[in-house]
Tab-separated table of C-alpha atoms and ligand atoms in Angstrom:
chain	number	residue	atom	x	y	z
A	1	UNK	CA	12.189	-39.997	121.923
A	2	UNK	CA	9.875	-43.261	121.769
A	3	UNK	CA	10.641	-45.134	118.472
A	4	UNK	CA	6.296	-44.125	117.715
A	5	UNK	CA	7.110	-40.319	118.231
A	6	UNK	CA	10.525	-40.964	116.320
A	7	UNK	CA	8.295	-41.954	113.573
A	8	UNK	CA	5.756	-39.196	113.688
A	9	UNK	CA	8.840	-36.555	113.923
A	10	UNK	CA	9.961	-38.164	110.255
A	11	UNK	CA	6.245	-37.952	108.616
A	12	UNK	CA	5.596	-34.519	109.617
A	13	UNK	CA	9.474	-33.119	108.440
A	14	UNK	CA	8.795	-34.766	105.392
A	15	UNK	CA	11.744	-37.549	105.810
A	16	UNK	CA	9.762	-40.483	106.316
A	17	UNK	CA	11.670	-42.173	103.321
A	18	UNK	CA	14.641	-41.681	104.618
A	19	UNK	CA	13.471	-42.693	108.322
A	20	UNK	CA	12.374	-46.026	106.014
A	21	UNK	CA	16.120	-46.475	105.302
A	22	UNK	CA	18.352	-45.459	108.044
A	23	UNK	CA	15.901	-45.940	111.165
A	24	UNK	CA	15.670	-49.729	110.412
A	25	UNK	CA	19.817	-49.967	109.798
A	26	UNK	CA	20.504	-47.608	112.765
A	27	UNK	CA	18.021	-49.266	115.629
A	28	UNK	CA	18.919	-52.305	118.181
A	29	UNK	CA	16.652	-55.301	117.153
A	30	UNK	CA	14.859	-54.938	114.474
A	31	UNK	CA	16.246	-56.049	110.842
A	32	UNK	CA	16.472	-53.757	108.075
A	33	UNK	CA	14.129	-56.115	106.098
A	34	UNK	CA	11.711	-55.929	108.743
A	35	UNK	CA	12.148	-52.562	109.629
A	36	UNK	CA	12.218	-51.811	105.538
A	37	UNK	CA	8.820	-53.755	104.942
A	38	UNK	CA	7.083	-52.059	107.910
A	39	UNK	CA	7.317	-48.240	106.446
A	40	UNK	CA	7.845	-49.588	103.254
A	41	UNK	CA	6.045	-51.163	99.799
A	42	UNK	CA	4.441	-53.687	102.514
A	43	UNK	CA	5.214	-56.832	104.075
A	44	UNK	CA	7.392	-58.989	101.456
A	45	UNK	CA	5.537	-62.238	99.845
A	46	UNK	CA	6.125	-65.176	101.742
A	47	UNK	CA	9.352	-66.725	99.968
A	48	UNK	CA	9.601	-69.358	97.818
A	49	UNK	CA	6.981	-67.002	95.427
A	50	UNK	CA	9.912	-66.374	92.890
A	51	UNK	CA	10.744	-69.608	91.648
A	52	UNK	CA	14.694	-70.448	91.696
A	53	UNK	CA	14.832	-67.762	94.863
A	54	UNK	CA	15.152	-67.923	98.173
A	55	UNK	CA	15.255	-65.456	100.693
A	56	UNK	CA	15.109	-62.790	98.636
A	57	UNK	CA	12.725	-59.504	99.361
A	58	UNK	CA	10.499	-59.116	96.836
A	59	UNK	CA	10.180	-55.431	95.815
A	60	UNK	CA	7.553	-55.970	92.781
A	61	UNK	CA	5.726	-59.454	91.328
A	62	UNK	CA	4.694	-58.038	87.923
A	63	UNK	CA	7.608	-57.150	86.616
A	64	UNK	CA	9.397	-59.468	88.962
A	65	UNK	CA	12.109	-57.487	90.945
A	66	UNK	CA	13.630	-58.974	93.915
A	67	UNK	CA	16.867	-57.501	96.276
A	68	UNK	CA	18.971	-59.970	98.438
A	69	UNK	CA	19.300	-59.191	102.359
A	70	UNK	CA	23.052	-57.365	102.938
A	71	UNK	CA	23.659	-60.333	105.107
A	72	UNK	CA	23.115	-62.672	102.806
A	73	UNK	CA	25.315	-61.000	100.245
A	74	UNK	CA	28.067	-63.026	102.327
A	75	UNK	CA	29.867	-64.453	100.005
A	76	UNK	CA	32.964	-64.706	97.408
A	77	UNK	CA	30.303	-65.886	94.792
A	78	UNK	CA	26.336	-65.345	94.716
A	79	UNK	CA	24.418	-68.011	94.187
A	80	UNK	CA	21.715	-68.101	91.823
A	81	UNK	CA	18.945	-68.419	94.551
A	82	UNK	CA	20.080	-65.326	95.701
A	83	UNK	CA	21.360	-63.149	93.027
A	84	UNK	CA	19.031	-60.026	93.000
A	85	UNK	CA	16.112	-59.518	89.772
A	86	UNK	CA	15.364	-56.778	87.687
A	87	UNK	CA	12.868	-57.239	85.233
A	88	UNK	CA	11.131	-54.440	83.121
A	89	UNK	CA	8.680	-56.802	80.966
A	90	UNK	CA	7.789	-60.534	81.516
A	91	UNK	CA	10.151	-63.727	81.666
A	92	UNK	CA	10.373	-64.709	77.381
A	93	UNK	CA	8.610	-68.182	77.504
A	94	UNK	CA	11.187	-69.620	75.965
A	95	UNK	CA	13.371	-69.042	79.177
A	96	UNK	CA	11.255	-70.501	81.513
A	97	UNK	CA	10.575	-73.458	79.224
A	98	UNK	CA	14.508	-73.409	78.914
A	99	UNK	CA	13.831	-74.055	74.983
A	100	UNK	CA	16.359	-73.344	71.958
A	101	UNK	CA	14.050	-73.989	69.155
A	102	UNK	CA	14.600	-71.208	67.008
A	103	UNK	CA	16.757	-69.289	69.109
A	104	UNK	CA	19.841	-67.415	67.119
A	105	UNK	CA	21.486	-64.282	68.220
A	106	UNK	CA	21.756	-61.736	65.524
A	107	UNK	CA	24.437	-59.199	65.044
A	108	UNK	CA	24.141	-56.505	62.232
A	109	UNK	CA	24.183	-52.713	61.335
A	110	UNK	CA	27.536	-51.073	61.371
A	111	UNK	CA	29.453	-54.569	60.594
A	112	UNK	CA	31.116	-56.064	57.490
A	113	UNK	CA	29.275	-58.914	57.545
A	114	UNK	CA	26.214	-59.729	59.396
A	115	UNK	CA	26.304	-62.659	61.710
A	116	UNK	CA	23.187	-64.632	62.769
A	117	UNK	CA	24.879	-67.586	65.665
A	118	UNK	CA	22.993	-70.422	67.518
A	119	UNK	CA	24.349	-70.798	70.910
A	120	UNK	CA	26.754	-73.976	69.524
A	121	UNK	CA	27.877	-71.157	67.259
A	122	UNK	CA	28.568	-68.551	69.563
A	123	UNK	CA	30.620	-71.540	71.809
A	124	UNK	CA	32.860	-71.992	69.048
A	125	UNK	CA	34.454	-68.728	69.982
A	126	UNK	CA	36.313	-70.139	73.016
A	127	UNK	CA	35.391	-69.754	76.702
A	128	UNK	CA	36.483	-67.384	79.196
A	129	UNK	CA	34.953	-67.538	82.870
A	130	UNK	CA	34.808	-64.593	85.158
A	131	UNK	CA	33.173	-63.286	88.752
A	132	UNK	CA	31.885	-59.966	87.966
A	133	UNK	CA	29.592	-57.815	89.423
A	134	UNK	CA	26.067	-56.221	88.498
A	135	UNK	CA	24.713	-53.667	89.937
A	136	UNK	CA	21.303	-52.077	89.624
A	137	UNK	CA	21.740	-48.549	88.839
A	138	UNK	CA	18.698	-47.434	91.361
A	139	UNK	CA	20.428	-49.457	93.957
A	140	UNK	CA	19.611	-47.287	97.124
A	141	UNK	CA	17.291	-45.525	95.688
A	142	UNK	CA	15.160	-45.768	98.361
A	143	UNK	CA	17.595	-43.488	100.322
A	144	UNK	CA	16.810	-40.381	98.245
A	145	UNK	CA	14.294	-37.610	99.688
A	146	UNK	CA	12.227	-36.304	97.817
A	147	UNK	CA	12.304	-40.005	96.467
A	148	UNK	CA	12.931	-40.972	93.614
A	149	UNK	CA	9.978	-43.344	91.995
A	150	UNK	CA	10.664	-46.796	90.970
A	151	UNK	CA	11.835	-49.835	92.348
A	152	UNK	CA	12.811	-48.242	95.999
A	153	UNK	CA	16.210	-51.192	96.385
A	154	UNK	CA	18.104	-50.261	99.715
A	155	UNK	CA	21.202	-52.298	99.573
A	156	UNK	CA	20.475	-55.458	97.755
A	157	UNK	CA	20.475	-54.801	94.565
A	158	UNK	CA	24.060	-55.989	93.387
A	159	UNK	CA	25.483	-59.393	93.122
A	160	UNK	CA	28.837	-60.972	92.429
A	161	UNK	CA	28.308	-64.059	90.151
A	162	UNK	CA	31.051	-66.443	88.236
A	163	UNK	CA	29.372	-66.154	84.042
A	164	UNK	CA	31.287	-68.328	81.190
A	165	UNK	CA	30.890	-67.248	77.583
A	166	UNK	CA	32.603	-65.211	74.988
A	167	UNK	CA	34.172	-62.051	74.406
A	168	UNK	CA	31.384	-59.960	73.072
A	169	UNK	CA	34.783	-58.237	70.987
A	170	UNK	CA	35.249	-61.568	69.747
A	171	UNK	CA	32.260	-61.866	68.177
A	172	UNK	CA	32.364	-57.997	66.793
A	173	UNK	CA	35.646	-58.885	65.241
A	174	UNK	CA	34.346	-61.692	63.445
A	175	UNK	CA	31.481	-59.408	62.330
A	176	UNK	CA	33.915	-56.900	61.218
A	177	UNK	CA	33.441	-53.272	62.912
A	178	UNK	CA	33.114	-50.499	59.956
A	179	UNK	CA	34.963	-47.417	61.063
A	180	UNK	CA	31.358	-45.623	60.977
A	181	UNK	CA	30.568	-47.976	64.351
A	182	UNK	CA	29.684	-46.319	67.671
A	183	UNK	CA	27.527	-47.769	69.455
A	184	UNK	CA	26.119	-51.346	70.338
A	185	UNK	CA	22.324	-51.264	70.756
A	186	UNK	CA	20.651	-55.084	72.508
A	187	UNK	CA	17.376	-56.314	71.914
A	188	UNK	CA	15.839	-58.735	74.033
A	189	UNK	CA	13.255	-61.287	73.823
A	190	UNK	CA	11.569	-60.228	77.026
A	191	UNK	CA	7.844	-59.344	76.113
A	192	UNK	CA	6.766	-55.293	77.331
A	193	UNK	CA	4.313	-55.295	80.099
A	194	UNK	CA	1.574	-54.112	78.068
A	195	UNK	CA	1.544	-57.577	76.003
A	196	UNK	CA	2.201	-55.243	72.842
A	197	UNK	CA	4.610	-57.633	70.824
A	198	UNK	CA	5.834	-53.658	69.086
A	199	UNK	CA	7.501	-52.426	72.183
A	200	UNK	CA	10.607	-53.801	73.918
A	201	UNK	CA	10.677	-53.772	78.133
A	202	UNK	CA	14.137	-52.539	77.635
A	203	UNK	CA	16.798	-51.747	74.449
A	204	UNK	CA	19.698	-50.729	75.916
A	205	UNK	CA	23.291	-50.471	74.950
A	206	UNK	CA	27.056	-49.295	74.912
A	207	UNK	CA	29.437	-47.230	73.193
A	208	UNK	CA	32.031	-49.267	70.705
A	209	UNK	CA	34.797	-48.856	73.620
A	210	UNK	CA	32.802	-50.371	76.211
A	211	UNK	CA	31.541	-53.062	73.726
A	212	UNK	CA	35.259	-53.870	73.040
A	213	UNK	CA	36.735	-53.949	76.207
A	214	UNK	CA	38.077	-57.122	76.817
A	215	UNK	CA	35.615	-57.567	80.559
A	216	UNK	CA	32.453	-56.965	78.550
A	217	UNK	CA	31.338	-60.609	77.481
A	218	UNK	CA	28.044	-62.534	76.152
A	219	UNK	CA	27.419	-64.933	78.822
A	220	UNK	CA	25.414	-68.568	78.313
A	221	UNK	CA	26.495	-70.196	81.959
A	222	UNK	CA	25.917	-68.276	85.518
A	223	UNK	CA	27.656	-70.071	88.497
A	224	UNK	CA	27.847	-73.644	86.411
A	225	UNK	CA	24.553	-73.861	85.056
A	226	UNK	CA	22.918	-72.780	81.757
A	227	UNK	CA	21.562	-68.930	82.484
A	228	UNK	CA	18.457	-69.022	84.686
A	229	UNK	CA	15.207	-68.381	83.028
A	230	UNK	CA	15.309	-64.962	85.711
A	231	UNK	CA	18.622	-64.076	84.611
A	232	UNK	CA	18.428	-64.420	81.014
A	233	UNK	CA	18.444	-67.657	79.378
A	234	UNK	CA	19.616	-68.687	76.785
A	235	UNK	CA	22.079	-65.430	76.573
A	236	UNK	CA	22.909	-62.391	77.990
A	237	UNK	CA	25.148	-58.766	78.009
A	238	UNK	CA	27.686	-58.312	80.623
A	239	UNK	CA	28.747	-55.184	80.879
A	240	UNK	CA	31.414	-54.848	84.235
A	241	UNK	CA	31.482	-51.557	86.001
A	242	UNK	CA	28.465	-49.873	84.304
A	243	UNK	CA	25.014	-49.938	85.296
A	244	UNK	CA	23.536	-53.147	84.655
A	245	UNK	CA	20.918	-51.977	82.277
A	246	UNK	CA	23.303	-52.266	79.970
A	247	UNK	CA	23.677	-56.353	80.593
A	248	UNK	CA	21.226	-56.957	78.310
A	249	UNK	CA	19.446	-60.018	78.880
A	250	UNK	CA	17.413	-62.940	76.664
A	251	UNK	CA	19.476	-61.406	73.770
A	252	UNK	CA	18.241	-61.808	70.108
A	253	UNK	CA	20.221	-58.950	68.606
A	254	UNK	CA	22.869	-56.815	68.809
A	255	UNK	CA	22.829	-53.542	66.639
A	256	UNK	CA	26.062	-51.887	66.049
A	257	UNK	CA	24.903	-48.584	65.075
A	258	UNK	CA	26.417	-45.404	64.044
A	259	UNK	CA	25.182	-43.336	66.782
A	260	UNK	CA	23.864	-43.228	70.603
A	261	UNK	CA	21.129	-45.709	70.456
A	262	UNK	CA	17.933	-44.670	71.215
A	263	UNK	CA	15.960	-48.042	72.205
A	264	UNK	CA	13.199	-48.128	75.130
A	265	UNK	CA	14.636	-46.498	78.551
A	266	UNK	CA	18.152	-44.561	76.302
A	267	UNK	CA	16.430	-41.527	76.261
A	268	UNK	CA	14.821	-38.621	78.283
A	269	UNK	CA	16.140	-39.198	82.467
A	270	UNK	CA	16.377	-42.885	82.308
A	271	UNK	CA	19.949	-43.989	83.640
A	272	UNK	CA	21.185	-40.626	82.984
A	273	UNK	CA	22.389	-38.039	85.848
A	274	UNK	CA	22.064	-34.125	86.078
A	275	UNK	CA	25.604	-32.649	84.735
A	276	UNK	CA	25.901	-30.478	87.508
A	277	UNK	CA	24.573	-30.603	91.232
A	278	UNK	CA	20.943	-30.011	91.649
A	279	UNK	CA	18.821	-29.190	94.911
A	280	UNK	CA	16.680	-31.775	95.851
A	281	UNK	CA	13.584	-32.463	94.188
A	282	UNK	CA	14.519	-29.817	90.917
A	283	UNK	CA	12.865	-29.953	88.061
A	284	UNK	CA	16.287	-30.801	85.183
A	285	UNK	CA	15.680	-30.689	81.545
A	286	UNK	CA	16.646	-33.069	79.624
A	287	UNK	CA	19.523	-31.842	78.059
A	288	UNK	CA	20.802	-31.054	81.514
A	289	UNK	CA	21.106	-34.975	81.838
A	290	UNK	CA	24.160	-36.937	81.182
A	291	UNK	CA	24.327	-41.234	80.392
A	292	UNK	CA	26.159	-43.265	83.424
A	293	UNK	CA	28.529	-44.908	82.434
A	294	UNK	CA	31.124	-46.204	85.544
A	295	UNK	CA	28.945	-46.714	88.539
A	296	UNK	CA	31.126	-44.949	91.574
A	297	UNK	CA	32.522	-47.119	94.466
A	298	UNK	CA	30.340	-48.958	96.897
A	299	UNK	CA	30.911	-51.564	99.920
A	300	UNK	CA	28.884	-53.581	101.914
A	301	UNK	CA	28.750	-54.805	105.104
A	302	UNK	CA	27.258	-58.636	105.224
A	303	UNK	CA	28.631	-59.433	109.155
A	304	UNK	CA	27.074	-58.600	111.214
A	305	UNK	CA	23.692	-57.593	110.367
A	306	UNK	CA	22.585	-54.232	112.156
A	307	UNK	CA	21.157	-54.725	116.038
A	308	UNK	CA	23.102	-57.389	117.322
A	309	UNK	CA	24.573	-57.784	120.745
A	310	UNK	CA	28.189	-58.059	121.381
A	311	UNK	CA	30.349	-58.524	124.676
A	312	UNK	CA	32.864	-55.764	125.283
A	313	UNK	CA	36.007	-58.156	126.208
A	314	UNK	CA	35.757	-59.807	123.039
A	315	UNK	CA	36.173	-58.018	119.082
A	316	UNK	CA	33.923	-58.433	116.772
A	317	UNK	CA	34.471	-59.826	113.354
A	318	UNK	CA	33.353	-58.126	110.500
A	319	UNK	CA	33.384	-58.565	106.396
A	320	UNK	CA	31.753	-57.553	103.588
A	321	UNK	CA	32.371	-56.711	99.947
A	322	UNK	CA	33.538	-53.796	98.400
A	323	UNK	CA	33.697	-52.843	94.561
A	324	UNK	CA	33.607	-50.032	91.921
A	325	UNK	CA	32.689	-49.242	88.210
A	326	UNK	CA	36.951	-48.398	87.384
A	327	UNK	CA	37.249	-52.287	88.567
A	328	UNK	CA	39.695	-51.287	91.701
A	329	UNK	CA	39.085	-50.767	95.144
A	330	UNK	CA	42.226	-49.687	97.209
A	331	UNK	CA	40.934	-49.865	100.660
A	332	UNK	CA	37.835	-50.277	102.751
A	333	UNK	CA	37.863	-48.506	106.264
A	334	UNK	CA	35.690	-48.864	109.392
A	335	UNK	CA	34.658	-46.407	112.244
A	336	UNK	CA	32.581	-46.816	115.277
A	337	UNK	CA	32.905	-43.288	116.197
A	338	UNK	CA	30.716	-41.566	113.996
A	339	UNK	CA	33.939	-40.997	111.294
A	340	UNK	CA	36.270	-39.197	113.614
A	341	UNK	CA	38.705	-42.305	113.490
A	342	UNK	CA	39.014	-44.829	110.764
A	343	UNK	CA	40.890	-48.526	111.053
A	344	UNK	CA	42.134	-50.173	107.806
A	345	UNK	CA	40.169	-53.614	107.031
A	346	UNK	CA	42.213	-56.489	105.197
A	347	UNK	CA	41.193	-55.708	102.166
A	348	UNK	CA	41.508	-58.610	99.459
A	349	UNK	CA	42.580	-58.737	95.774
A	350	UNK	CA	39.465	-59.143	93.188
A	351	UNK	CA	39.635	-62.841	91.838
A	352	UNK	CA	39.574	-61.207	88.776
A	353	UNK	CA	38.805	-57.811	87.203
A	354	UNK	CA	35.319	-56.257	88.143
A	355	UNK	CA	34.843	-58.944	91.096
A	356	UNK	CA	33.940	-57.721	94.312
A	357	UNK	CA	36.898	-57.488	97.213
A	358	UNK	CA	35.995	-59.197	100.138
A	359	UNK	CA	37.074	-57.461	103.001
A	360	UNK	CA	37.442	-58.311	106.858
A	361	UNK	CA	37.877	-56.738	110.244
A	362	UNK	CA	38.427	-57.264	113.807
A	363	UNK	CA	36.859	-54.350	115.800
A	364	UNK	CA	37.126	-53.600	119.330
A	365	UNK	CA	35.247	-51.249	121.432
A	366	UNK	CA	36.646	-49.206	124.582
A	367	UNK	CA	33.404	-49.189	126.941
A	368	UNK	CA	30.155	-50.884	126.672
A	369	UNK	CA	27.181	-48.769	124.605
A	370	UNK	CA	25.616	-48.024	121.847
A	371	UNK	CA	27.836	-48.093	118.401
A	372	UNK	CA	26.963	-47.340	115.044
A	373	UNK	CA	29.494	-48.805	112.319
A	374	UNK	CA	30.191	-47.430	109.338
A	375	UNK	CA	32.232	-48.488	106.256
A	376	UNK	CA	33.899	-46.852	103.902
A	377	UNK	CA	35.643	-47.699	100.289
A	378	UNK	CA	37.932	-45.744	98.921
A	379	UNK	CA	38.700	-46.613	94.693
A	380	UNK	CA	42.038	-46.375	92.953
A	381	UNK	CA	41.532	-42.952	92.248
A	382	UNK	CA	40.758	-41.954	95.692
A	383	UNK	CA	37.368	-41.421	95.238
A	384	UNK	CA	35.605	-42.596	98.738
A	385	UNK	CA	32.169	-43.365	99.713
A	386	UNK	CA	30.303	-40.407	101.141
A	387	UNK	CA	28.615	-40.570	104.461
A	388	UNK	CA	25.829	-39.122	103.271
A	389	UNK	CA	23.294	-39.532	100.514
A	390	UNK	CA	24.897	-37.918	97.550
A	391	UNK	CA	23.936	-36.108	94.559
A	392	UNK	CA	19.882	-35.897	94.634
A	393	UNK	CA	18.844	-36.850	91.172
A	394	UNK	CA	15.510	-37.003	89.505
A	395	UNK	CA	15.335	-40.652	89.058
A	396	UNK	CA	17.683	-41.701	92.201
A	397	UNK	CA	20.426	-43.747	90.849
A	398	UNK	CA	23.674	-43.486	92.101
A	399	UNK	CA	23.005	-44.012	95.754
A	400	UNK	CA	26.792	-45.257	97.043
A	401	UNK	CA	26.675	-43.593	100.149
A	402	UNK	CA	28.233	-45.800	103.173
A	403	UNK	CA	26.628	-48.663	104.866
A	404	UNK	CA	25.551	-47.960	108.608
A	405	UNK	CA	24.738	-50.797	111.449
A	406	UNK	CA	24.216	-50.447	114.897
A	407	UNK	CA	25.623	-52.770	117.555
A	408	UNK	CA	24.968	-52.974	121.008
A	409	UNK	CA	28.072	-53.632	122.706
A	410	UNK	CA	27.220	-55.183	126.452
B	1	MTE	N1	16.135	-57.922	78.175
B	1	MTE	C1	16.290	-57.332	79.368
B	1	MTE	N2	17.544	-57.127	79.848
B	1	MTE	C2	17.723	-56.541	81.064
B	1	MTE	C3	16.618	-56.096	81.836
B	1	MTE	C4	15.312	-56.345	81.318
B	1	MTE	O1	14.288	-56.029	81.935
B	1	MTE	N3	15.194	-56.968	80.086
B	1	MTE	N4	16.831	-55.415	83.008
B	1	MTE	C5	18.135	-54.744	83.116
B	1	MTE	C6	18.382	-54.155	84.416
B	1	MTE	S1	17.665	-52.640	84.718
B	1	MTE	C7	19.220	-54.749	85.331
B	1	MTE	S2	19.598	-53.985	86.808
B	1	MTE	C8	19.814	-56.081	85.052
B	1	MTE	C9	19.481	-57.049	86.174
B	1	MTE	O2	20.057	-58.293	85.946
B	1	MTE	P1	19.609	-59.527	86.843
B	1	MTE	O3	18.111	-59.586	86.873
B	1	MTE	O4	20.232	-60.733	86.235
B	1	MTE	O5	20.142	-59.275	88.233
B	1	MTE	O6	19.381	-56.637	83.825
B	1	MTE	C10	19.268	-55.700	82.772
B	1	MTE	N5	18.986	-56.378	81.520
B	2	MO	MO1	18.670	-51.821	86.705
């Protein structure tokens, strides 16, 4: 089949969103981006439109929300210029003025004493500095069918970046938790879309536990420099593991409350997943829905990108990165034979907790063809990635299913 009837075949069966994201990954020569933007939301802005990014695919420019290209998700660290965006309301001024004036973070409700800290303040606390993870929820989205609406993110929307700041548990403690605490609710300063200075973009939070794990910090500094206006500035959540609505960021409060929190995007679907399997494209009430909490393992592959060429008499090196919401990833696997075999990758040790693993392989191929790759990683629990899109759910989060490329080998 023609790649034009290919196409057609998709539209009429309904699967053209899928087609979207595994034609592009699965075909010899054309890039997922460009493969992506050609079915897709339309051709990306030219780059340079976000400022501080670079080479980043812009999904939306009001809110600004941006995903990195897999093969640029190549390294140990992200940099800043690459590190994907989500934004539900507009960059604070403040943050792209990089201005303190006034700034204080608040923390009150369900404490002994309430605490109101200037960023000087907060740094009084001690430093601890750590690569962690965040992850979009939706990330892959744009694999579900029906789809899901929303931000449609294939792969790029996680990022491994090295944040300094405090234990947010340090700061609760000084607070003093009442026993009547169970939840931590942020506020941002992030104005809504609709210019209404009543409604937040986004008030999520965490329950007490999560708040008080010793991972989940409030971070001033992202890769050596003060928070980017994009990512926050002056201060932001980071919650390892979880979906990273819950890294709150241009924080001016934290409510400890004394139940769930119910701020803008805690209730109804949002971030929340049907308790039981559902068929594709069901209708689930609401009570049917459960919160995320540990986003399930994932891996990438950022070498090589899908469609290259390779010679037969020599292997091909591959790496990636591989992580999961429990913190631990105990192996990452690779097949070129459509999962009957599997080889074990060199897998490394996180720098630290909730980093990403950075993995590596040397593949070899019997006879010349046509080879799809995929990769697979499997958590401390022995949870693995599935091969397949899993669990359809109404708003499409969850999407850890394993990366595919294609390789030509000549
Ligand atoms: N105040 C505020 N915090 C926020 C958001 C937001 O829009 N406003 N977006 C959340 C979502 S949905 C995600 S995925 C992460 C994205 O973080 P990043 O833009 O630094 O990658 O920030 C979270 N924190
Ligand atoms: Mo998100």
């Amino acid at each position: 089949m023609s790649r034009t009837s290919r196409r057609i075949f998709l539209r009429r069966t309904g699967l053209a969103a899928v087609g979207a994201v595994l034609g592009p990954q699965v075909s010899i020569g054309r890039s997922q981006t460009a493969g992506k933007a050609a079915e897709g939301p339309g051709p990306a802005p030219a780059s340079g439109v976000i400022p501080g990014k670079r080479g980043v695919r812009v999904l939306s420019d009001r809110p600004i929300n941006c995903e990195t290209p897999v093969t640029l998700l190549d390294d140990e660290i992200t940099p800043n210029h690459l590190h994907f965006v989500r934004n539900n309301g507009h960059v604070p001024a403040r943050a792209e003025r990089g201005d303190l004036t006034g700034w204080s973070l608040a923390v009150d409700g369900e404490v002994q004493r309430a605490l109101k800290l200037t960023l000087d303040e907060l740094k009084q606390y001690g430093a601890i500095e750590r690569a962690l993870v965040l992850e979009c929820a939706g990330n892959g989205r744009a694999g579900f069918n029906p789809p899901a609406s929303g931000n449609q993110w294939t792969l790029g929307g996680v990022g491994c970046a090295l944040y300094r700041g405090v234990r947010l548990r340090d700061v609760l403690n000084a607070a003093g938790i009442k026993p009547t605490a169970v939840y931590v609710g942020y506020y941002g300063e992030d104005p809504h879309l609709s210019g209404d200075l009543k409604r937040q973009a986004i008030s999520r939070g965490v329950p007490i536990a999560k708040a008080l794990d010793e991972h989940t910090m409030l971070a001033w500094e992202m890769n050596g420099e003060p928070l980017p206006a994009l990512h926050g500035f002056p201060l932001r959540l980071i919650c390892p593991g979880w979906p990273a609505s819950t890294s709150g960021k241009w924080l001016t409060r934290l409510w400890v409350r004394d139940r769930e929190h119910d701020g803008e995007k805690m209730t109804g679907h949002s971030y929340r997943l049907p308790r039981y399997p559902v068929a594709p494209g069901a209708t689930v009430p609401k009570e049917d829905m459960a919160m995320i909490e540990e986003l399930p393992v994932k891996s990438l592959i950022s070498l090589p990108g899908s469609g290259v060429e390779h010679p037969v008499s020599r292997a091909l090196a591959m790496r990636g990165q591989a992580w999961s919401g429990s913190g631990d990833v105990r192996a990452l696997q690779i097949s070129i034979d459509f999962g009957q075999s599997w080889l074990n990758a060199d897998l490394r040790r996180p720098r630290n907790k909730y980093a990403w693993q950075r993995w590596t392989a040397e593949v070899r191929f019997p006879v010349r063809g046509y080879y799809e790759i995929w990769a697979r990683a499997t958590d401390a629990a022995g949870r693995m990635q599935p091969m397949v899109v899993p669990g359809w759910n109404p708003e499409g989060y969850c999407n850890n299913a394993m990366q595919r490329i294609a390789v030509k080998v000549v």
